Short mmCIF file of C-alpha atoms and ligand atoms in Angstrom, two decimals:
data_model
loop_
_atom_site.label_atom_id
_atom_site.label_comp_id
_atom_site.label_asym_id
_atom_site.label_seq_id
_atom_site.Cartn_x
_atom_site.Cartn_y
_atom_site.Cartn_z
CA UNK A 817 -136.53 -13.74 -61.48
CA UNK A 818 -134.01 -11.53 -63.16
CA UNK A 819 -133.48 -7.66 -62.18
CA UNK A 820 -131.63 -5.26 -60.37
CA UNK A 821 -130.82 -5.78 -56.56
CA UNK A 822 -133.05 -3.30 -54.12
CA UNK A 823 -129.44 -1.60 -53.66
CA UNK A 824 -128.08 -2.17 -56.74
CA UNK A 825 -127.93 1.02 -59.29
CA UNK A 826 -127.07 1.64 -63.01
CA UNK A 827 -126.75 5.42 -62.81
CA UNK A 828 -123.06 6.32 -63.32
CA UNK A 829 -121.65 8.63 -61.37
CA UNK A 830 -120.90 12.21 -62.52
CA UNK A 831 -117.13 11.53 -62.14
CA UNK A 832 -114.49 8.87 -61.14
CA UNK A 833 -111.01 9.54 -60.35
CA UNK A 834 -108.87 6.80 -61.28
CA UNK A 835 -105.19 5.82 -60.13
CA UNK A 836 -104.10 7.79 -63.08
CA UNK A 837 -105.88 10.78 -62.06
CA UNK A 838 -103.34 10.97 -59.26
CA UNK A 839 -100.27 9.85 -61.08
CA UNK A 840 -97.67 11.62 -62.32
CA UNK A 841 -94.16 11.16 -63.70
CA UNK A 842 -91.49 8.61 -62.92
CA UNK A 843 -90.32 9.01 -59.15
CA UNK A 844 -86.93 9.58 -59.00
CA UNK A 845 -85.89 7.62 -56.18
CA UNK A 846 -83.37 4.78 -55.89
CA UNK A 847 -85.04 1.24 -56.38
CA UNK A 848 -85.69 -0.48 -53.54
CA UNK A 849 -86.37 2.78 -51.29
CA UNK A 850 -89.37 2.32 -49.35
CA UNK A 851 -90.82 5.97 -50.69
CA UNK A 852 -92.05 3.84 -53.95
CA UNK A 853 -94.56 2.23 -51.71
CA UNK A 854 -96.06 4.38 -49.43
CA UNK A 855 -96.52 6.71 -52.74
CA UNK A 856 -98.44 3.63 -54.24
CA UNK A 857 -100.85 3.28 -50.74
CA UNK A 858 -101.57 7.22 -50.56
CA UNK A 859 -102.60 6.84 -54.39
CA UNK A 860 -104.88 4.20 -53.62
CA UNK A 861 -106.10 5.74 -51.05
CA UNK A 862 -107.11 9.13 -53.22
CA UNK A 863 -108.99 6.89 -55.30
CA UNK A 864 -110.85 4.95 -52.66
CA UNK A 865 -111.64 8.29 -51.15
CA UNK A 866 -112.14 9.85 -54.53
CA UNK A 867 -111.04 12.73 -53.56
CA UNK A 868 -110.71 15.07 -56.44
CA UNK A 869 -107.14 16.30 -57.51
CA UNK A 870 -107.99 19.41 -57.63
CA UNK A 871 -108.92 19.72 -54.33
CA UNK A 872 -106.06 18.24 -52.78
CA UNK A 873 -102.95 19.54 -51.88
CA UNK A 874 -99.53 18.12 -51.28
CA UNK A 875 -96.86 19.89 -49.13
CA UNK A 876 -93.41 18.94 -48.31
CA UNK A 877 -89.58 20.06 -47.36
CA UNK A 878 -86.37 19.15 -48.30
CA UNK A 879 -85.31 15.52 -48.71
CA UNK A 880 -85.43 12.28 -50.30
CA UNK A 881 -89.51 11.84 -49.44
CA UNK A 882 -90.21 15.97 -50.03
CA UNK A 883 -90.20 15.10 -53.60
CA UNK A 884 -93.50 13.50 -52.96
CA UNK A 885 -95.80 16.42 -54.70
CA UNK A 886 -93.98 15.88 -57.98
CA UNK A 887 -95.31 12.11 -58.53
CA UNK A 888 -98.76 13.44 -57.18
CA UNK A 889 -101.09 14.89 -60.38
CA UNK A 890 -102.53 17.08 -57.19
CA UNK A 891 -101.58 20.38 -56.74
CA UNK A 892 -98.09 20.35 -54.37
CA UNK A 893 -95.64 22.95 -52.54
CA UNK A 894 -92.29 21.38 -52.49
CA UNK A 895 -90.89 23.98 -50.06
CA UNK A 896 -87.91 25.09 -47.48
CA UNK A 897 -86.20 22.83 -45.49
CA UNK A 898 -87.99 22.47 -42.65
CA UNK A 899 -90.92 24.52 -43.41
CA UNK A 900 -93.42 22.12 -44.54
CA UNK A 901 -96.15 22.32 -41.91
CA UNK A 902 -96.61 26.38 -41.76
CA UNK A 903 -97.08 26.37 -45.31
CA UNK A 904 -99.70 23.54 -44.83
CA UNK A 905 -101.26 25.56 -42.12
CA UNK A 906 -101.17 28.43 -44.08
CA UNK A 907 -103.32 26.61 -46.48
CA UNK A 908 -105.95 24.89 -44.49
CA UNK A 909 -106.23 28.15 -42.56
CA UNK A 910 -107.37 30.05 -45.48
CA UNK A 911 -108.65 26.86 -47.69
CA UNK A 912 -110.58 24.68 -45.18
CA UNK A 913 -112.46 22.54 -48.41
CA UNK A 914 -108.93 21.29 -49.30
CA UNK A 915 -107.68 17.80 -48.38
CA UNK A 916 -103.66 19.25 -47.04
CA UNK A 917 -100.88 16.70 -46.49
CA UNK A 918 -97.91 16.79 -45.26
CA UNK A 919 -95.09 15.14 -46.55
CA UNK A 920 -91.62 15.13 -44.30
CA UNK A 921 -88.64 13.38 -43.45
CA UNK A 922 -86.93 12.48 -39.85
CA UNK A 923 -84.09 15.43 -40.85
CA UNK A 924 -86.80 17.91 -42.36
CA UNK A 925 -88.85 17.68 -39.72
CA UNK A 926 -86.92 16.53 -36.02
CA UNK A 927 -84.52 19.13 -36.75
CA UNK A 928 -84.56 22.36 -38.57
CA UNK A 929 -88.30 21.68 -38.47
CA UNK A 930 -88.16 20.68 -35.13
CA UNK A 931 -89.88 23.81 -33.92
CA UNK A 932 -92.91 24.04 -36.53
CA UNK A 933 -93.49 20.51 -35.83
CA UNK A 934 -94.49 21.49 -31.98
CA UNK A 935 -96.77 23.80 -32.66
CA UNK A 936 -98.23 21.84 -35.49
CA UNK A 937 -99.27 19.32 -33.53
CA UNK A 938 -100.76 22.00 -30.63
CA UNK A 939 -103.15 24.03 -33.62
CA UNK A 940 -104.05 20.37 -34.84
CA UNK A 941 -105.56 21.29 -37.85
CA UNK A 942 -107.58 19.23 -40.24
CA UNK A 943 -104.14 17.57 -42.33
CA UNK A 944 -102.35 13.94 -42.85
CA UNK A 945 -98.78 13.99 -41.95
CA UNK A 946 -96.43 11.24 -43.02
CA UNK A 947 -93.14 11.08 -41.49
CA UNK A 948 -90.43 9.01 -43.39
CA UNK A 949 -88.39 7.71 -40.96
CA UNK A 950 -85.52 6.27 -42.44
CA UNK A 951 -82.84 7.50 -39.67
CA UNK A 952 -80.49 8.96 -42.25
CA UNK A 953 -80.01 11.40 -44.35
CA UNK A 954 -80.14 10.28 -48.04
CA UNK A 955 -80.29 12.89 -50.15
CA UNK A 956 -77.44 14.39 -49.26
CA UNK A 957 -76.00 11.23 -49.27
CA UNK A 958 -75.38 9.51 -45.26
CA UNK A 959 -75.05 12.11 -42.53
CA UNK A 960 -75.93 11.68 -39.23
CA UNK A 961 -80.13 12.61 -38.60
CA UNK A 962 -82.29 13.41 -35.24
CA UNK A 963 -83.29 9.68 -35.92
CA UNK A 964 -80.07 7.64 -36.50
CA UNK A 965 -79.47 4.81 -33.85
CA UNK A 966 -76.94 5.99 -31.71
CA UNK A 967 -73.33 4.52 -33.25
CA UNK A 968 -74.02 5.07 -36.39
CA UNK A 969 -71.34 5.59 -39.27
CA UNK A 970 -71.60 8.00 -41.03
CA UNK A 971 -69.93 10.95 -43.14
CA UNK A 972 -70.47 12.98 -40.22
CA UNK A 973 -69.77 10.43 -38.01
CA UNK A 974 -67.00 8.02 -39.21
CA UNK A 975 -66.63 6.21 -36.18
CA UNK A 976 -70.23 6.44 -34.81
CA UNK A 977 -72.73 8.85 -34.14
CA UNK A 978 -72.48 9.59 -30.47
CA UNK A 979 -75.89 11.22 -29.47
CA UNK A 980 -78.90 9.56 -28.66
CA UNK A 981 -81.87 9.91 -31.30
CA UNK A 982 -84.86 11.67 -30.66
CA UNK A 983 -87.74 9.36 -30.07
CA UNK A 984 -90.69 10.80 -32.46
CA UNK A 985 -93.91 9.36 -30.78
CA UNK A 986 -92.55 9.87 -27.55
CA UNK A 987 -92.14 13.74 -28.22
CA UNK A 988 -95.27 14.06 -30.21
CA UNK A 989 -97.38 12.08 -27.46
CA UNK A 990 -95.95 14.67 -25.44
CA UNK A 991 -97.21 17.90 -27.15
CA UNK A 992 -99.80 19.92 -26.27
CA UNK A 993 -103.26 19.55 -28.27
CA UNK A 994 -102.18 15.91 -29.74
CA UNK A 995 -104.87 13.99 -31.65
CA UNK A 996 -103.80 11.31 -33.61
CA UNK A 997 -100.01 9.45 -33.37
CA UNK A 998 -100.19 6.58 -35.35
CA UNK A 999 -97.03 3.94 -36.63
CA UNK A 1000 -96.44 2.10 -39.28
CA UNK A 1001 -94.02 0.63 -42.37
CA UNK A 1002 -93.98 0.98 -45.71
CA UNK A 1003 -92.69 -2.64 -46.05
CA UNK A 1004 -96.10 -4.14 -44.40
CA UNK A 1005 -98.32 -2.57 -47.24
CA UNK A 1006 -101.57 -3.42 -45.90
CA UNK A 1007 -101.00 -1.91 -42.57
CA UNK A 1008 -99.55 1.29 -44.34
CA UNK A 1009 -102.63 1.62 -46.63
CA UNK A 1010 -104.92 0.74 -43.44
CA UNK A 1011 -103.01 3.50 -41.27
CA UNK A 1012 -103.18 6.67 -44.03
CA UNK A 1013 -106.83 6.00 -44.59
CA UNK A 1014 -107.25 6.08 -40.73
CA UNK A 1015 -105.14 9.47 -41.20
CA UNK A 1016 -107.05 10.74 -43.62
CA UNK A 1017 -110.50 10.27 -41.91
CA UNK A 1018 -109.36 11.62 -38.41
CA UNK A 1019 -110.66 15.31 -38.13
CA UNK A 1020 -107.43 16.68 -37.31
CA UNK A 1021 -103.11 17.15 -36.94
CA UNK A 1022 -103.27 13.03 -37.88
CA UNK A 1023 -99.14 11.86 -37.19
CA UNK A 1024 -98.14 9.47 -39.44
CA UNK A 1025 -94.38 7.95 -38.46
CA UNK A 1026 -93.57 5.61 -41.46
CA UNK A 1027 -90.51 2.81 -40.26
CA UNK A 1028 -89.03 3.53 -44.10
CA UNK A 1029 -86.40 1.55 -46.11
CA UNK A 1030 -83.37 3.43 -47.27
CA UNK A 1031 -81.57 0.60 -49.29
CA UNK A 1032 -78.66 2.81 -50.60
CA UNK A 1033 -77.19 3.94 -47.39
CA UNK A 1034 -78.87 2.02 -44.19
CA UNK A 1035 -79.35 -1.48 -45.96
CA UNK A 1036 -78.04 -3.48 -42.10
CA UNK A 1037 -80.62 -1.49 -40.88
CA UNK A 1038 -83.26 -2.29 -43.37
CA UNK A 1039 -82.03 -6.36 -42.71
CA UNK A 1040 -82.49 -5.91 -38.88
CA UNK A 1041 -86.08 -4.21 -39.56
CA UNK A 1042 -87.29 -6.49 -42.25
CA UNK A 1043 -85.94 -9.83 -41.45
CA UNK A 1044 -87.48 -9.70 -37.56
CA UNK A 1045 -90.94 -9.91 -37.65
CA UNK A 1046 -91.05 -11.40 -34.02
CA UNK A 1047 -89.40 -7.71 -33.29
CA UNK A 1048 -92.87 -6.16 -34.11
CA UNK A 1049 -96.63 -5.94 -32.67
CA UNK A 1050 -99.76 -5.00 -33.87
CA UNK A 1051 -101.78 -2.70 -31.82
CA UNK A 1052 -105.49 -4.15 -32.10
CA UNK A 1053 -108.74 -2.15 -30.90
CA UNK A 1054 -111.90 -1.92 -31.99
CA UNK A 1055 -111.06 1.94 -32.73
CA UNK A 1056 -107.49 1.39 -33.79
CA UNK A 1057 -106.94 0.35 -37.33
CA UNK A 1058 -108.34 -2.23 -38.93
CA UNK A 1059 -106.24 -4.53 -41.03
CA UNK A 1060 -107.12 -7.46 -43.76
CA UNK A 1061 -106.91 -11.13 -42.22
CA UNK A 1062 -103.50 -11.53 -43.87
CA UNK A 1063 -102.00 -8.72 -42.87
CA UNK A 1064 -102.76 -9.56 -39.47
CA UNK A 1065 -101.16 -13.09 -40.21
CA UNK A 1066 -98.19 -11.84 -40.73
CA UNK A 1067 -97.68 -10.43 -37.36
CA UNK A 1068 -96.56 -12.98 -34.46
CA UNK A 1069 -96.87 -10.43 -31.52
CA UNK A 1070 -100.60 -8.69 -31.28
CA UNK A 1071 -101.50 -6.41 -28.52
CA UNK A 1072 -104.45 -4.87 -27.39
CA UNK A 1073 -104.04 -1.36 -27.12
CA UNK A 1074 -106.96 1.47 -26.42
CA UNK A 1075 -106.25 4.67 -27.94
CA UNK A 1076 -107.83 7.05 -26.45
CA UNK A 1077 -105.45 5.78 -23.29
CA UNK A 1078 -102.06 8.45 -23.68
CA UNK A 1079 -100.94 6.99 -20.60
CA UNK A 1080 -100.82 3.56 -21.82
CA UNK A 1081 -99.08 4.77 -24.86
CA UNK A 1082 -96.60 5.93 -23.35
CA UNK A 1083 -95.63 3.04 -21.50
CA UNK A 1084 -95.74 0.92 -24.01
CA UNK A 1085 -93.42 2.99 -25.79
CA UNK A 1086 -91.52 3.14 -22.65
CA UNK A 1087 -91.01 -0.63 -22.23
CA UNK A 1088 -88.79 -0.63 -24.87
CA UNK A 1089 -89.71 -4.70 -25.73
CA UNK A 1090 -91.11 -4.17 -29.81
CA UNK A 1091 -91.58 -1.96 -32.64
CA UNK A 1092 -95.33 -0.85 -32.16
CA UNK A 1093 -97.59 -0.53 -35.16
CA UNK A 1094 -101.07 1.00 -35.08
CA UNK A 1095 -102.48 3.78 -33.51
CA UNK A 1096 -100.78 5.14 -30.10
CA UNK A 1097 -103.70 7.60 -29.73
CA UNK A 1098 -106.55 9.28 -31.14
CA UNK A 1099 -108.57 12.30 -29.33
CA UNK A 1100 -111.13 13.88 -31.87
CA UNK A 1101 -112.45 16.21 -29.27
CA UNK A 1102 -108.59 18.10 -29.26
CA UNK A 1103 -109.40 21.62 -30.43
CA UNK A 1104 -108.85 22.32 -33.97
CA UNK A 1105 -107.66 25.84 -34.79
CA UNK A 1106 -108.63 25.61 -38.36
CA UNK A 1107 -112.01 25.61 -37.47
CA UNK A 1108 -111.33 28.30 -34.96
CA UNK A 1109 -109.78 30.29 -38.16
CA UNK A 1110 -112.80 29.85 -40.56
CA UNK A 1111 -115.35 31.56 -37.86
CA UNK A 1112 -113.16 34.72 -38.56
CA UNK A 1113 -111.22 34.37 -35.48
CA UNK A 1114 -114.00 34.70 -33.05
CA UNK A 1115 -114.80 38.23 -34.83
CA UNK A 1116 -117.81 39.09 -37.83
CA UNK A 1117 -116.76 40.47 -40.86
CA UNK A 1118 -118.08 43.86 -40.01
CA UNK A 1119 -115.99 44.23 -36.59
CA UNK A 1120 -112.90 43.27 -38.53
CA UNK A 1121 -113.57 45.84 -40.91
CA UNK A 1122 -114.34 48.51 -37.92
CA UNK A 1123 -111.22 46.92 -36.57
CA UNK A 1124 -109.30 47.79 -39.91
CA UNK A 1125 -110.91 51.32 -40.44
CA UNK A 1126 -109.92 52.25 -36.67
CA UNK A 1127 -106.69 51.62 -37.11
CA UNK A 1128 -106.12 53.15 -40.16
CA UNK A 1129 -107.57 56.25 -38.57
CA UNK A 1130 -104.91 56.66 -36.72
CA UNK A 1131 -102.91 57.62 -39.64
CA UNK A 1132 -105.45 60.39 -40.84
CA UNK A 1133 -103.90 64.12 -41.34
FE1 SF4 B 1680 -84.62 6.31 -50.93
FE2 SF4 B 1680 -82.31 6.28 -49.58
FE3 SF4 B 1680 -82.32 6.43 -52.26
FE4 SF4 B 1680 -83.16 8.50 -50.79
S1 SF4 B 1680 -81.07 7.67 -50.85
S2 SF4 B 1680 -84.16 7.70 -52.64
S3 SF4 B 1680 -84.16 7.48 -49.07
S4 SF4 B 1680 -83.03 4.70 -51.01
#
């Protein structure tokens, strides 16, 4: 008997994006950087999700990884320093069909951004946020960032920086209104795909921190991260993320992690012992202000405009 499978079809489909549908340009960044890769796994992940490129959106600061929208054939805001997520807000508030990331770095965002990326996380609307984390400053070639181990030489800091760095998930688990927190590396690239699809599907603020390669001005740091593998765990969990068999080979220390439990997240993080990868936590019940925006604030159309026409009255001679 020759035929068709039951679930097999031969009816094309109206449309298929492609990789190239989301390509774009030559990125500029230094060979080697770890920014090459996780722009290669959020491609992929466009196409597996098909989403369509003009429906997708792109936003970023100021930085090595802020130049992110340029290599993306999506539309893209390549904005302040600092001010990527209020943009992105702005544009989920008022566009909830769009599919809005976030693109930042551990200087755009942990400090002059410091203060959007609070309240970010508490309106936890519906957009992917990926944090490069490569504890320096690059673009403006090696000063000191939030992120930098403490010691660290730099042009700021000849003899060693002499703070201690802010601790990203720690702070974010921390925030009111959290929903997703979620670590990974761009040099693991099945785990890094695995974790911005899981991202992409949660329905909310989903907080990416990507462990990223700077080759040009942290390369002992890059050795230490890459050459250690016994220095890392995998978070397993039936609702964590799901990795391919051989990604999951290549990790010696595995750990079972729910993570809907905060409190266990934070100890973990606590302990100190590894570099966790996976998802911290997940709560898809946290309430999502975007929705909250596109039921006109709580008010109809027709109070607004009462709202509007009562105030202006005020002004009548
Ligand atoms: Fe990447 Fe560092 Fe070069 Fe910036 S300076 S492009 S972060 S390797």
């Amino acid at each position: 008997m020759y035929g068709l499978m039951p679930e097999c079809s031969l009816e094309m489909p109206d449309s298929y994006y492609g990789l190239d549908d989301y390509e774009k340009g030559v990125a500029r960044w230094c060979s080697g950087c770890g920014d090459h890769a996780v722009l290669s796994a959020v491609q992929r992940m466009c196409r597996e999700k098909q989403l369509p490129p003009e429906k997708t959106v792109f936003v970023s600061g100021i930085g090595c990884s802020s130049r992110f929208p340029h290599y993306m054939d999506t539309y893209g805001f390549h904005g302040l320093h600092g001010r990527a997520f209020p943009v992105a807000c702005g544009v989920k508030f008022r566009r909830p069909d769009l599919n809005v990331f976030v693109v930042t770095g551990d200087g755009d965002c942990c400090s002059i951004g410091a203060g959007h990326w609070v309240h970010g996380v508490r309106y936890n609307m519906d957009i992917t946020v990926l944090l490069f984390d490569n504890e320096i400053y690059g673009m403006t070639k090696k000063q000191t960032s939030p992120t930098s181990p403490l010691g660290t030489k730099s042009n700021t800091h000849p003899t060693g920086s002499v703070l201690p760095p802010v601790d990203i998930l720690q702070t974010t688990l921390g925030l009111s209104n959290v929903s997703f927190v979620a670590q990974t590396t761009d040099w693991v690239p099945g785990h890094l795909y695995a974790t911005i699809k899981k991202a992409h599907e949660h329905p909310g603020f989903a907080f990416v921190k990507i462990m990223m390669r700077c080759p040009k001005f942290m390369q002992d740091l890059v050795d230490q991260h890459t050459s250690n593998r016994d220095l890392y765990s995998l978070l397993e969990h039936d609702d964590g993320i799901q990795v391919d068999p051989a990604t999951s080979q290549l990790f010696e220390n595995k750990v079972k992690h729910d993570p809907s439990n905060i409190h266990n997240a934070r100890e973990l993080l606590e302990n100190g012992k590894s570099w966790y990868l996976g998802l911290l936590y997940q709560n898809q019940e946290a309430i999502r202000y975007d929705l909250y925006g596109s039921q006109n604030l709580g008010f109809s159309t027709d109070q607004k405009m009462e709202a509007l026409e009562t105030e202006l009255d005020k002004f009548a001679i």
